């Protein structure tokens, strides 16, 4: 859409991109689609392009499920049509191509450059952009898609059903992608506020959509938004489980201390009373001293029984830890990444569980994790190895995590430097997680999305 005033962008089935010289054909096409009960986004071209206009055009593309490009000699010569098509490709919109006449790439590219040189608003909107490279990529993208040739308005009635069939293919998948893209853009516009991220079932549904393997694939904005949501969710779960584990442990210790104190006090009181009675009896009659000794021996026996009761309480707590360790042994063979994540976090936040079992389940989590999240769970494994005293393996795990960040997310220098610090401490023979503050930093370091 090379010049014009757009309508207010709403969620639409399709966005039509076309040259103003093809407006009659594009409008007839829109009417045919609307008669088939499809919502169509089309602007009416009558004024020059402004920054506000261009922002609304991009919003209209983002809010539409499909991007229909009327490919003609005029649209392929239009700088704005090329920018619209580039934006749709960046957002991974489903492309539908209507061939409206013949077009020659070299001729159209030369005409596009001439238009940029003669119109000031086109110079402004294309400033700093490699328009020749953008146009070349667009030509190849159009050639790679299935094209529907429609030379005239008269052919529309017979060809529109093919477009409608294309709209209806994987309709729910495409529409969910548009909704998630809208959420991702709102998150960016909010300054990436955590309150705009997905949680709970909504996050799980987004991850299943991302991993569905359908076309069009998720855009980088989808992937970044869903990954940031998962990391925030994991931090919330980590904090909640740590709090629960600490509460259970504290409650157990309180119960143990109270039981031990009450038992010891009662036995001591009984022993003291027995001793007093024995002394009184001895004073009254020396012959009963032996009986007093027997009473004192009984008091000592009761005290020993109190200590045995205390040991039994400790054994009971140990038994609970053993039962949890049995669960972790079975969990080492799970096939669901969510289940593995839960057990790995449980092992990391408990003082009673077997450290090697925690390492095993965290290794299982790394094996099950999607490739784009694997490095995140390698950090979990590194912490488990450090807690177990295997500092060399922990350093190697954090080296793997740091290498991923250096390769794919090199802009996040905060996380890279943090892992470098951990590696240096581990290689020097000390665990960076012995300090509670360091453990808290492990769960709250800035995500790549927050850098």
XYZ file of C-alpha atoms in Angstrom:
451
model
C 0.000 0.000 0.000
C 2.171 2.801 -1.326
C 0.123 5.923 -0.399
C -3.051 6.413 1.651
C -5.035 6.706 4.871
C -5.706 3.344 6.526
C -8.720 2.229 8.460
C -8.274 1.550 12.166
C -6.563 -1.894 12.351
C -8.625 -4.653 13.911
C -8.166 -8.412 13.974
C -8.846 -9.513 10.383
C -8.764 -12.709 8.360
C -6.562 -11.108 5.725
C -4.543 -7.955 5.007
C -4.442 -6.966 1.310
C -1.222 -5.344 0.087
C -1.442 -3.736 -3.358
C -0.411 -0.763 -5.487
C -2.685 2.277 -5.691
C -2.752 1.712 -9.453
C -4.446 -1.653 -8.795
C -7.024 -0.200 -6.375
C -10.038 -1.109 -8.526
C -8.944 -4.741 -8.755
C -8.024 -4.877 -5.031
C -11.356 -3.374 -3.969
C -13.314 -5.876 -6.099
C -11.238 -8.672 -4.573
C -12.042 -7.371 -1.059
C -15.777 -7.287 -1.817
C -15.714 -10.897 -3.045
C -13.944 -11.980 0.153
C -16.353 -10.055 2.367
C -19.293 -11.659 0.595
C -17.749 -14.961 1.674
C -17.876 -13.620 5.283
C -14.177 -12.919 5.655
C -12.914 -9.800 7.432
C -10.506 -7.901 5.176
C -8.063 -5.107 6.034
C -7.661 -2.660 3.111
C -6.689 0.986 3.142
C -8.095 3.676 0.868
C -5.249 5.554 -0.777
C -5.575 9.313 -1.001
C -2.813 11.023 1.030
C 0.951 10.772 1.476
C 2.511 8.293 3.859
C 3.128 9.589 7.417
C 4.825 7.966 10.390
C 1.447 7.455 12.086
C 0.031 5.940 8.898
C 2.959 3.526 8.630
C 2.591 2.482 12.286
C -1.068 1.666 11.642
C -0.171 -0.315 8.518
C 2.257 -2.449 10.530
C -0.356 -2.921 13.264
C -2.868 -4.041 10.633
C -0.428 -6.645 9.294
C 0.286 -7.929 12.803
C -3.419 -8.204 13.674
C -4.363 -10.122 10.490
C -4.202 -13.899 10.173
C -3.083 -13.877 6.507
C -1.160 -11.504 4.223
C -2.524 -11.364 0.649
C -0.143 -9.708 -1.788
C -1.392 -8.549 -5.206
C 1.797 -9.048 -7.235
C 1.805 -6.822 -10.307
C 4.336 -4.697 -12.136
C 3.086 -1.691 -10.138
C 3.202 -3.305 -6.667
C 6.649 -4.785 -7.372
C 7.785 -1.230 -8.220
C 6.341 0.202 -4.979
C 8.815 0.762 -2.096
C 6.007 0.633 0.499
C 4.567 -2.602 -0.905
C 8.034 -4.105 -0.513
C 8.260 -2.818 3.077
C 4.829 -4.285 3.852
C 5.814 -7.657 2.418
C 9.117 -7.604 4.333
C 7.268 -6.814 7.585
C 4.792 -9.678 7.009
C 7.659 -12.104 6.367
C 9.460 -10.967 9.542
C 6.286 -11.694 11.543
C 5.976 -15.131 9.843
C 2.541 -14.319 8.465
C 1.006 -16.799 6.043
C 1.594 -15.396 2.547
C -1.027 -15.671 -0.194
C 0.096 -14.417 -3.615
C -2.282 -13.244 -6.359
C -0.437 -12.768 -9.666
C -2.087 -9.802 -11.378
C -0.189 -9.572 -14.641
C 3.477 -10.026 -15.505
C 6.384 -8.293 -13.775
C 10.138 -8.258 -14.538
C 12.428 -7.990 -11.517
C 15.121 -5.780 -13.068
C 12.599 -3.335 -14.534
C 10.525 -3.151 -11.352
C 13.575 -2.656 -9.119
C 14.806 0.239 -11.269
C 11.322 1.842 -11.171
C 11.253 1.413 -7.360
C 14.566 3.269 -6.987
C 13.348 6.075 -9.266
C 10.261 6.557 -7.085
C 12.388 6.745 -3.922
C 14.574 9.449 -5.477
C 11.609 11.604 -6.532
C 9.378 11.475 -3.412
C 10.546 12.964 -0.121
C 8.283 10.848 2.127
C 9.649 7.688 0.467
C 13.204 8.874 1.117
C 12.274 9.303 4.794
C 10.582 5.921 5.242
C 13.343 4.004 3.423
C 16.306 5.887 4.939
C 19.002 3.454 6.053
C 17.238 0.473 4.451
C 18.800 -1.786 1.807
C 15.839 -1.575 -0.543
C 17.584 -3.520 -3.317
C 18.285 -6.386 -0.886
C 14.736 -6.217 0.524
C 13.243 -6.298 -2.963
C 15.435 -9.263 -3.944
C 14.374 -11.231 -0.874
C 10.719 -10.428 -1.596
C 10.980 -11.638 -5.190
C 12.420 -14.957 -4.005
C 9.736 -15.268 -1.295
C 6.964 -14.724 -3.850
C 8.452 -17.291 -6.218
C 8.629 -19.818 -3.354
C 4.912 -19.479 -2.519
C 1.990 -20.929 -4.424
C 0.760 -18.201 -6.785
C -2.860 -17.813 -7.914
C -2.972 -16.023 -11.307
C -5.924 -13.615 -11.626
C -5.467 -11.297 -14.598
C -8.766 -9.378 -14.403
C -11.780 -8.632 -12.201
C -13.868 -10.962 -14.320
C -11.772 -13.971 -13.209
C -12.267 -13.301 -9.496
C -15.538 -15.180 -9.082
C -13.928 -18.436 -10.209
C -10.612 -17.957 -8.362
C -11.724 -16.608 -4.967
C -12.730 -20.115 -3.681
C -9.056 -21.119 -3.897
C -8.146 -18.199 -1.648
C -10.879 -19.112 0.825
C -9.594 -22.701 0.976
C -6.142 -21.303 1.783
C -7.623 -19.091 4.557
C -9.328 -22.087 6.180
C -6.246 -24.332 6.254
C -4.996 -24.754 9.866
C -7.279 -21.871 10.805
C -7.018 -22.341 14.587
C -3.222 -22.601 14.460
C -2.869 -19.429 12.383
C -5.348 -17.498 14.532
C -3.610 -18.528 17.757
C -0.341 -17.285 16.233
C -1.930 -13.884 15.556
C -3.245 -13.662 19.132
C 0.144 -14.589 20.609
C 1.874 -12.072 18.362
C -0.476 -9.376 19.670
C 0.416 -10.343 23.247
C 4.138 -10.273 22.383
C 3.872 -6.793 20.861
C 1.941 -5.516 23.913
C 4.717 -6.927 26.118
C 7.344 -5.049 24.084
C 5.328 -1.811 24.155
C 5.031 -2.076 27.968
C 8.814 -2.083 28.298
C 8.737 -5.882 28.727
C 6.817 -5.715 31.979
C 6.496 -9.122 33.661
C 2.777 -8.460 34.168
C 2.245 -8.935 30.408
C 3.847 -12.416 30.306
C 1.929 -15.676 29.981
C 1.348 -17.925 33.012
C -0.158 -21.318 33.816
C -2.361 -22.974 31.185
C -1.973 -20.060 28.770
C 1.806 -20.549 28.782
C 1.451 -24.314 28.278
C -0.883 -23.744 25.293
C 1.587 -21.260 23.780
C 4.467 -23.746 24.104
C 2.408 -26.481 22.441
C 1.595 -24.058 19.615
C 5.282 -23.166 19.243
C 6.318 -26.835 19.078
C 3.509 -27.940 16.708
C 5.846 -27.878 13.691
C 3.254 -26.291 11.400
C 3.550 -23.491 8.827
C 4.043 -20.641 9.129
C 6.555 -21.216 11.942
C 6.743 -18.971 15.030
C 8.434 -15.607 14.508
C 11.399 -14.478 16.632
C 8.967 -12.257 18.567
C 6.818 -15.324 19.380
C 9.850 -17.331 20.521
C 11.276 -14.506 22.637
C 7.926 -13.795 24.335
C 7.180 -17.457 25.133
C 10.732 -18.068 26.392
C 10.559 -15.007 28.688
C 7.204 -16.237 30.009
C 8.622 -19.706 30.755
C 11.621 -18.284 32.612
C 9.412 -16.031 34.728
C 7.084 -18.967 35.469
C 10.041 -21.172 36.486
C 11.277 -18.478 38.837
C 7.851 -18.205 40.468
C 7.671 -21.981 40.882
C 11.237 -22.120 42.189
C 10.453 -19.479 44.805
C 7.190 -21.176 45.833
C 8.748 -24.628 46.126
C 11.739 -23.274 48.025
C 9.367 -21.585 50.462
C 7.324 -24.770 50.904
C 10.439 -26.908 51.379
C 11.836 -24.460 53.936
C 8.476 -24.362 55.743
C 8.200 -28.154 55.906
C 11.766 -28.467 57.162
C 11.253 -25.733 59.778
C 7.986 -27.285 60.938
C 9.642 -30.692 61.258
C 12.495 -29.229 63.270
C 10.074 -27.359 65.560
C 8.058 -30.517 66.179
C 11.234 -32.480 66.846
C 12.595 -29.864 69.253
C 9.282 -29.544 71.111
C 8.905 -33.319 71.434
C 12.483 -33.693 72.611
C 12.224 -30.806 75.075
C 8.922 -31.974 76.547
C 10.125 -35.552 76.841
C 13.428 -34.569 78.410
C 11.773 -32.148 80.846
C 9.212 -34.717 81.946
C 11.816 -37.413 82.453
C 14.097 -35.009 84.276
C 11.251 -33.961 86.587
C 10.405 -37.568 87.317
C 14.062 -38.380 87.911
C 14.429 -35.392 90.241
C 11.308 -36.375 92.202
C 12.557 -39.936 92.494
C 15.943 -38.736 93.697
C 14.369 -36.502 96.374
C 12.180 -39.315 97.557
C 15.170 -41.629 97.662
C 17.210 -39.141 99.725
C 14.359 -38.620 102.149
C 13.950 -42.342 102.577
C 17.695 -42.771 103.126
C 17.663 -40.063 105.767
C 14.793 -41.712 107.593
C 16.202 -45.173 107.331
C 19.605 -46.167 106.087
C 18.326 -49.606 105.362
C 16.183 -48.241 102.557
C 19.154 -46.690 100.696
C 19.286 -49.674 98.407
C 15.650 -49.111 97.447
C 16.402 -45.457 96.676
C 19.206 -46.611 94.405
C 16.790 -48.831 92.537
C 14.453 -45.872 92.020
C 17.372 -43.751 90.774
C 18.335 -46.503 88.310
C 14.758 -46.543 87.037
C 14.925 -42.789 86.517
C 18.094 -43.187 84.458
C 16.348 -45.865 82.417
C 13.487 -43.472 81.679
C 15.964 -40.821 80.589
C 17.569 -43.343 78.209
C 14.117 -44.144 76.814
C 13.561 -40.417 76.164
C 16.773 -40.290 74.161
C 15.615 -43.350 72.223
C 12.343 -41.556 71.434
C 14.317 -38.590 70.123
C 16.369 -40.924 67.894
C 13.142 -42.473 66.590
C 11.860 -39.024 65.553
C 15.084 -38.380 63.628
C 14.791 -41.818 62.015
C 11.241 -40.987 60.948
C 12.425 -37.815 59.213
C 15.174 -39.828 57.557
C 12.543 -42.309 56.414
C 10.600 -39.498 54.771
C 13.740 -38.444 52.935
C 14.298 -42.067 51.853
C 10.760 -42.238 50.455
C 11.340 -39.025 48.497
C 14.631 -40.436 47.214
C 12.702 -43.485 45.949
C 10.402 -41.133 44.040
C 13.429 -39.383 42.521
C 14.868 -42.731 41.392
C 11.675 -43.479 39.504
C 11.530 -39.903 38.169
C 14.909 -40.351 36.480
C 13.082 -42.211 33.683
C 10.190 -39.781 33.117
C 9.454 -38.603 29.581
C 7.609 -35.349 30.309
C 9.757 -32.216 30.569
C 7.321 -30.542 33.004
C 7.488 -33.490 35.422
C 11.281 -33.641 35.140
C 11.529 -29.902 35.835
C 9.440 -30.242 38.996
C 11.529 -33.103 40.408
C 14.793 -31.353 39.527
C 13.722 -28.199 41.403
C 12.520 -30.330 44.360
C 15.937 -31.977 44.599
C 17.758 -28.648 44.403
C 15.706 -27.075 47.213
C 15.752 -29.978 49.718
C 18.484 -30.605 52.305
C 17.576 -34.265 52.877
C 17.555 -35.768 49.378
C 20.307 -37.796 47.738
C 22.502 -35.429 45.694
C 23.352 -38.011 43.019
C 19.651 -38.680 42.436
C 19.124 -34.931 41.991
C 21.930 -34.880 39.394
C 20.336 -37.841 37.567
C 16.894 -36.207 37.285
C 18.402 -32.838 36.260
C 20.373 -34.668 33.524
C 17.096 -36.227 32.436
C 15.560 -32.741 32.294
C 18.377 -31.524 30.016
C 17.817 -34.513 27.686
C 14.057 -33.841 27.466
C 14.187 -30.038 27.158
C 13.479 -28.343 23.774
C 16.670 -27.231 22.077
C 15.932 -23.521 22.561
C 15.609 -24.006 26.365
C 18.273 -26.674 26.926
C 20.990 -24.266 28.127
C 18.633 -22.913 30.797
C 18.290 -26.371 32.371
C 22.034 -27.041 32.040
C 22.293 -24.323 34.741
C 20.033 -26.484 36.974
C 22.373 -29.450 36.387
C 25.411 -27.312 37.220
C 23.899 -26.255 40.532
C 23.041 -29.888 41.401
C 26.633 -30.959 40.655
C 27.998 -28.103 42.765
C 25.748 -29.060 45.703
C 27.033 -32.643 45.420
C 30.633 -31.436 45.580
C 31.456 -32.329 41.951
C 32.893 -28.900 41.204
C 34.669 -29.949 38.001
C 31.453 -31.232 36.399
C 29.575 -28.149 37.587
C 32.159 -25.888 35.942
C 31.825 -27.859 32.701
C 28.024 -27.493 32.775
C 28.240 -23.728 33.229
C 30.814 -23.548 30.423
C 28.240 -25.208 28.135
C 25.561 -22.724 29.234
C 27.919 -19.780 28.717
C 28.888 -21.019 25.243
C 25.216 -21.063 24.240
C 24.810 -17.458 25.395
C 27.998 -16.404 23.569
C 26.790 -18.063 20.354
C 23.097 -17.200 20.240
C 22.471 -14.437 22.798
C 25.776 -12.563 22.926
C 24.089 -9.243 23.761
C 23.245 -10.453 27.267
C 26.641 -9.704 28.837
C 25.231 -9.770 32.388
C 24.368 -13.491 32.250
C 27.647 -14.302 30.444
C 29.724 -12.518 33.114
C 27.727 -14.186 35.918
C 28.466 -17.681 34.565
C 32.145 -16.734 34.110
C 32.265 -15.802 37.815
C 30.706 -19.163 38.798
C 33.196 -21.074 36.621
C 36.164 -19.229 38.139
C 34.981 -19.971 41.702
C 34.379 -23.648 40.887
C 37.798 -24.031 39.271
C 39.318 -22.411 42.385
C 37.741 -25.151 44.505
C 34.763 -23.348 46.054
C 31.048 -23.525 45.265
C 29.345 -20.223 44.428
C 26.116 -21.638 45.895
C 27.283 -22.182 49.481
C 26.128 -18.631 50.222
C 22.283 -18.271 50.429
C 22.551 -14.924 48.625
C 24.300 -16.646 45.727
C 21.528 -19.264 45.551
C 18.981 -16.476 45.338
C 20.991 -14.830 42.540
C 20.939 -18.125 40.623
C 17.130 -18.030 40.446
C 16.879 -14.271 39.782
C 19.660 -13.317 37.365
C 18.454 -11.175 34.446
C 16.974 -13.214 31.571
C 18.167 -12.602 28.035
C 14.855 -10.885 27.418
C 15.579 -8.381 30.231
C 19.122 -7.481 29.128
